Coordinates of C-alpha atoms and ligand atoms in Angstrom, one line a residue:
X1 CA 105.5 77.2 38.8
X2 CA 105.4 73.7 37.4
X3 CA 106.7 71.0 40.1
X4 CA 109.4 68.5 39.5
X5 CA 107.1 65.8 38.4
X6 CA 105.6 67.9 35.8
X7 CA 109.0 69.1 34.5
X8 CA 110.2 65.4 34.4
X9 CA 107.0 64.6 32.4
X10 CA 107.8 67.4 29.9
X11 CA 111.3 66.4 29.5
X12 CA 110.1 62.6 28.8
X13 CA 107.7 63.9 26.2
X14 CA 110.4 66.0 24.6
X15 CA 112.9 63.4 24.5
X16 CA 110.8 61.0 22.7
X17 CA 109.6 63.7 20.1
X18 CA 113.1 64.7 19.5
X19 CA 114.6 61.2 19.5
X20 CA 117.1 62.3 22.2
X21 CA 118.9 60.5 24.9
X22 CA 120.0 61.9 28.3
X23 CA 123.3 61.0 29.6
X24 CA 124.4 61.9 33.2
X25 CA 127.4 61.8 35.3
X26 CA 127.2 60.0 38.7
X27 CA 127.6 63.4 40.5
X28 CA 124.5 64.9 39.2
X29 CA 121.6 66.1 41.4
X30 CA 119.2 63.3 42.3
X31 CA 116.4 64.6 40.1
X32 CA 118.7 64.6 37.1
X33 CA 119.9 61.1 37.9
X34 CA 116.3 60.0 38.0
X35 CA 115.7 61.4 34.5
X36 CA 118.7 60.1 32.8
X37 CA 118.7 57.2 30.3
X38 CA 122.2 56.5 31.4
X39 CA 124.2 57.3 34.4
X40 CA 128.0 56.6 34.6
X41 CA 131.5 57.6 34.9
X42 CA 133.6 59.5 32.2
X43 CA 134.3 56.3 30.3
X44 CA 131.0 54.7 30.6
X45 CA 129.5 57.8 29.3
X46 CA 131.9 58.2 26.6
X47 CA 131.0 54.6 25.4
X48 CA 127.3 55.4 25.6
X49 CA 127.8 58.5 23.5
X50 CA 129.7 56.4 20.8
X51 CA 127.0 53.7 20.8
X52 CA 123.8 55.7 20.8
X53 CA 121.3 55.6 18.0
X54 CA 119.6 58.6 19.2
X55 CA 119.9 61.8 17.1
X56 CA 120.3 64.1 20.0
X57 CA 122.5 63.6 23.2
X58 CA 121.7 65.8 26.1
X59 CA 124.8 65.8 28.3
X60 CA 124.3 66.3 32.0
X61 CA 127.7 66.7 33.4
X62 CA 130.6 69.2 32.8
X63 CA 131.9 70.7 29.6
X64 CA 134.7 68.5 28.8
X65 CA 132.4 65.4 29.2
X66 CA 130.0 67.0 26.5
X67 CA 132.9 67.7 24.4
X68 CA 134.0 64.2 24.5
X69 CA 130.7 63.0 23.6
X70 CA 130.7 65.2 20.6
X71 CA 134.2 64.0 19.5
X72 CA 132.8 60.4 19.6
X73 CA 129.4 61.1 17.9
X74 CA 130.3 64.0 15.4
X75 CA 127.2 63.5 13.4
X76 CA 124.9 63.9 16.5
X77 CA 123.7 67.0 18.1
X78 CA 125.1 67.3 21.6
X79 CA 123.5 69.6 23.9
X80 CA 124.3 70.9 27.4
X81 CA 121.6 72.2 29.7
X82 CA 124.1 74.6 31.2
X83 CA 127.2 75.0 29.3
X84 CA 128.9 77.1 31.8
X85 CA 129.3 74.1 33.9
X86 CA 133.0 73.6 33.5
X87 CA 135.8 71.5 35.4
X88 CA 138.4 73.9 37.1
X89 CA 141.0 71.2 36.8
X90 CA 140.6 71.2 33.0
X91 CA 141.1 74.8 33.1
X92 CA 144.5 74.4 34.8
X93 CA 146.0 73.4 31.4
X94 CA 146.2 75.0 27.9
X95 CA 147.5 74.1 24.6
X96 CA 150.4 76.5 25.3
X97 CA 151.2 75.3 28.8
X98 CA 151.2 71.7 27.5
X99 CA 153.7 72.7 24.7
X100 CA 156.0 74.2 27.4
X101 CA 155.5 71.3 29.7
X102 CA 156.4 68.7 26.9
X103 CA 159.3 70.7 25.4
X104 CA 162.2 69.1 27.5
X105 CA 161.0 65.7 26.7
X106 CA 160.7 65.3 23.1
X107 CA 160.3 61.6 22.7
X108 CA 157.8 61.1 25.6
X109 CA 154.3 60.5 24.8
X110 CA 151.5 62.6 26.6
X111 CA 148.6 60.9 28.3
X112 CA 146.0 63.4 29.0
X113 CA 143.2 62.8 31.4
X114 CA 139.7 63.4 29.8
X115 CA 139.2 66.3 32.2
X116 CA 140.8 68.6 29.5
X117 CA 139.6 70.7 26.7
X118 CA 139.4 69.6 23.1
X119 CA 142.5 71.8 22.4
X120 CA 144.5 70.1 24.9
X121 CA 143.3 66.5 23.8
X122 CA 144.4 67.5 20.2
X123 CA 148.0 68.1 21.5
X124 CA 148.1 65.0 23.4
X125 CA 148.9 61.5 22.0
X126 CA 146.2 59.6 24.0
X127 CA 143.6 60.2 26.6
X128 CA 142.7 58.3 29.7
X129 CA 139.8 58.4 32.3
X130 CA 140.2 57.3 36.1
X131 CA 139.1 54.0 35.1
X132 CA 141.6 53.3 32.5
X133 CA 144.5 55.4 33.3
X134 CA 146.9 52.5 34.5
X135 CA 145.9 50.5 31.4
X136 CA 146.5 53.4 29.0
X137 CA 149.9 54.2 30.4
X138 CA 150.9 50.4 30.5
X139 CA 150.0 50.1 26.8
X140 CA 152.9 52.6 26.0
X141 CA 156.1 51.2 24.9
X142 CA 158.0 54.1 26.1
X143 CA 159.4 54.3 29.7
X144 CA 159.0 57.8 30.2
X145 CA 155.5 59.2 29.9
X146 CA 154.1 62.7 30.4
X147 CA 150.7 62.7 32.4
X148 CA 148.5 65.7 32.4
X149 CA 146.7 67.5 34.2
X150 CA 145.8 65.7 37.4
X151 CA 149.0 65.2 39.8
X152 CA 147.1 63.0 42.1
X153 CA 145.8 60.6 39.3
X154 CA 149.4 60.6 37.8
X155 CA 150.9 59.9 41.2
X156 CA 148.5 57.0 41.7
X157 CA 149.3 55.7 38.2
X158 CA 153.1 55.9 39.1
X159 CA 152.4 53.8 42.3
X160 CA 150.8 51.1 40.3
X161 CA 153.6 51.1 37.5
X162 CA 156.9 51.5 39.3
X163 CA 158.7 50.5 36.2
X164 CA 157.5 53.5 34.1
X165 CA 158.9 57.1 34.8
X166 CA 155.9 59.3 34.8
X167 CA 156.6 63.0 34.7
X168 CA 153.4 64.8 36.2
X169 CA 151.9 68.1 35.3
X170 CA 150.9 70.1 38.4
X171 CA 147.0 70.3 38.2
X172 CA 144.4 68.9 40.6
X173 CA 140.7 68.8 41.4
X174 CA 140.0 71.2 44.2
X175 CA 136.8 69.2 45.3
X176 CA 138.9 65.9 45.8
X177 CA 141.8 67.6 47.4
X178 CA 139.3 69.1 49.9
X179 CA 138.8 65.7 51.3
X180 CA 141.4 65.6 54.2
X181 CA 142.7 62.6 56.1
X182 CA 141.0 63.7 59.2
X183 CA 137.6 63.8 57.7
X184 CA 137.9 60.2 56.7
X185 CA 139.2 59.3 60.1
X186 CA 136.2 61.0 61.6
X187 CA 133.9 58.9 59.5
X188 CA 135.9 55.9 60.3
X189 CA 135.4 56.4 64.0
X190 CA 131.8 57.0 63.8
X191 CA 131.4 53.8 61.5
X192 CA 134.2 51.4 62.4
X193 CA 132.9 48.6 60.4
X194 CA 132.8 50.6 57.2
X195 CA 135.2 50.2 54.3
X196 CA 136.7 53.3 52.6
X197 CA 136.7 53.7 48.9
X198 CA 138.6 56.9 47.3
X199 CA 138.8 58.3 43.8
X200 CA 142.4 58.5 42.5
X201 CA 142.0 62.3 42.4
X202 CA 142.3 62.3 46.2
X203 CA 145.6 63.2 47.9
X204 CA 148.0 60.4 48.7
X205 CA 147.2 60.4 52.4
X206 CA 143.5 59.9 51.7
X207 CA 144.3 57.3 49.0
X208 CA 146.4 55.4 51.5
X209 CA 143.4 55.3 53.9
X210 CA 141.2 53.6 51.2
X211 CA 140.6 49.8 50.9
X212 CA 139.8 50.5 47.2
X213 CA 141.0 53.3 44.9
X214 CA 138.8 53.6 41.8
X215 CA 136.7 55.5 39.5
X216 CA 133.2 56.5 40.2
X217 CA 132.2 53.6 37.9
X218 CA 134.4 51.3 39.8
X219 CA 132.7 52.5 43.1
X220 CA 129.3 51.6 41.7
X221 CA 130.5 48.1 40.9
X222 CA 132.4 47.7 44.2
X223 CA 129.2 48.9 46.2
X224 CA 127.2 46.1 44.5
X225 CA 129.5 43.3 44.7
X226 CA 131.3 43.9 48.1
X227 CA 130.1 42.2 51.2
X228 CA 130.7 45.3 53.1
X229 CA 127.4 46.9 54.4
X230 CA 128.8 50.2 55.2
X231 CA 131.0 52.3 52.8
X232 CA 132.7 55.5 53.2
X233 CA 133.1 57.6 50.1
X234 CA 136.2 59.5 49.3
X235 CA 134.6 61.4 46.2
X236 CA 132.1 64.0 45.4
X237 CA 129.0 63.4 47.5
X238 CA 126.6 63.3 44.6
X239 CA 127.5 59.6 44.0
X240 CA 125.9 58.8 47.4
X241 CA 122.4 59.2 45.9
X242 CA 123.1 56.7 43.1
X243 CA 124.6 54.2 45.5
X244 CA 121.6 54.4 47.9
X245 CA 119.3 53.8 45.1
X246 CA 121.2 50.9 43.9
X247 CA 121.9 49.3 47.2
X248 CA 118.9 50.1 49.7
X249 CA 120.3 47.5 52.1
X250 CA 123.7 49.3 52.5
X251 CA 124.8 52.5 54.2
X252 CA 127.1 55.1 52.5
X253 CA 128.8 58.1 54.1
X254 CA 130.2 60.9 52.2
X255 CA 132.3 63.7 53.2
X256 CA 130.2 66.9 53.2
X257 CA 133.2 69.1 52.0
X258 CA 133.3 67.3 48.7
X259 CA 130.9 69.1 46.5
X260 CA 131.4 70.0 42.9
X261 CA 129.3 73.1 42.4
X262 CA 129.5 72.7 38.6
X263 CA 128.0 69.3 38.7
X264 CA 125.0 70.8 40.5
X265 CA 124.6 73.6 37.7
X266 CA 122.3 71.3 35.6
X267 CA 118.8 71.5 37.0
X268 CA 115.4 70.0 35.9
X269 CA 114.2 73.5 34.5
X270 CA 117.3 74.0 32.5
X271 CA 117.2 70.3 31.2
X272 CA 113.7 70.8 29.9
X273 CA 114.5 74.3 28.4
X274 CA 117.4 72.7 26.7
X275 CA 115.3 70.0 25.0
X276 CA 112.4 72.5 24.3
X277 CA 114.6 75.3 22.7
X278 CA 117.7 73.2 21.4
X279 CA 119.9 75.2 23.2
X280 CA 123.4 74.8 24.6
X281 CA 124.9 73.0 21.5
X282 CA 128.5 71.9 21.7
X283 CA 130.6 72.7 18.8
X284 CA 134.1 72.0 18.2
X285 CA 136.4 73.6 15.5
X286 CA 137.0 71.0 12.9
X287 CA 140.9 71.2 12.9
X288 CA 140.9 70.8 16.6
X289 CA 138.2 68.1 16.7
X290 CA 140.1 65.8 14.4
X291 CA 143.2 65.4 16.4
X292 CA 141.3 65.4 19.7
X293 CA 139.1 62.6 18.4
X294 CA 142.2 60.5 17.6
X295 CA 143.4 60.9 21.2
X296 CA 140.0 59.9 22.6
X297 CA 139.7 57.0 20.1
X298 CA 143.1 55.6 20.9
X299 CA 141.9 55.5 24.5
X300 CA 138.8 53.7 23.7
X301 CA 140.7 51.2 21.7
X302 CA 143.1 50.3 24.7
X303 CA 140.1 50.2 27.0
Ligands
LIG401 P1 135.0 59.4 37.0 O1 135.4 59.1 35.5 O2 135.6 58.5 37.9 O3 133.5 59.5 37.1 O4 135.6 60.8 37.5 C1 135.1 62.1 36.7 C2 135.5 63.3 37.6 O5 135.4 64.2 37.1 C3 135.9 63.0 38.9 O6 136.0 64.2 39.5
LIG402 FE1 136.3 68.7 37.8 FE2 136.7 67.9 40.3 FE3 134.4 68.6 39.5 FE4 135.3 66.3 38.6 S1 134.8 66.8 40.8 S2 134.2 67.9 37.5 S3 137.3 66.9 38.3 S4 136.1 69.8 39.5

């Protein structure tokens, strides 16, 4: 069986031969992060997808992220090494449940987190990511805003914008909800000098323990710019690898329970096979794509 270095070499050759670019989310396995051309959070990867000149985008992340890349780069071929890598939060809302949710609020715009299917994006007025959710909601003139599907992110946005009335859909990320306050307290006791950063998908009690609440991209910037030498992470543990690579002089401590199995489905052999055989292509029905793209493009314009 080929070892990791041989597979990585094959991936590099195939990438050049096919004029492909590899985009990977910050939670991916270390060997995938090492092979990627761009690593980032949902917003950063969307921007890369829109800007790339490559003909093929290989997306190492979860399905909604690859779909967003396809929406922003419709003329490109977007491949996923394992298209079964989904996001359970994105599956908590459907276009039917969204229609039911919005029915009593006929004039209120719907802001949907990018962690949704293209069908849900198509039924939404504008999308957001964790790094621009406050800006997106603030940009809307209406006072009452519907927010889907992450209740914790919606709640955090409401805390930042008390003048808005945000009606929140009851979805959540089970990976971030698994981060309990006592786990952060335990890490704090072991590393009293450490500062705490938390993702807005965490529950309020955890967010309230954090010095900074931000997206994974925000955590990358914070880790680089902060004077803190020790940082406790309230997010999926895969980010630790990237932060340690970027900041070898700092220490990062992650909550072991915070592991997203879908983010770990993409492996080097699957990535090589996808490029070799051109499998896992993302397609979106044209009627859905047009409206979903409009919601994503409105978000990009606000960011
Ligand atoms: P970011 O956009 O902060 O990377 O978050 C994506 C995600 O799925 C968090 O669970
Ligand atoms: Fe979805 Fe949570 Fe995994 Fe992010 S960490 S992809 S929100 S399940």
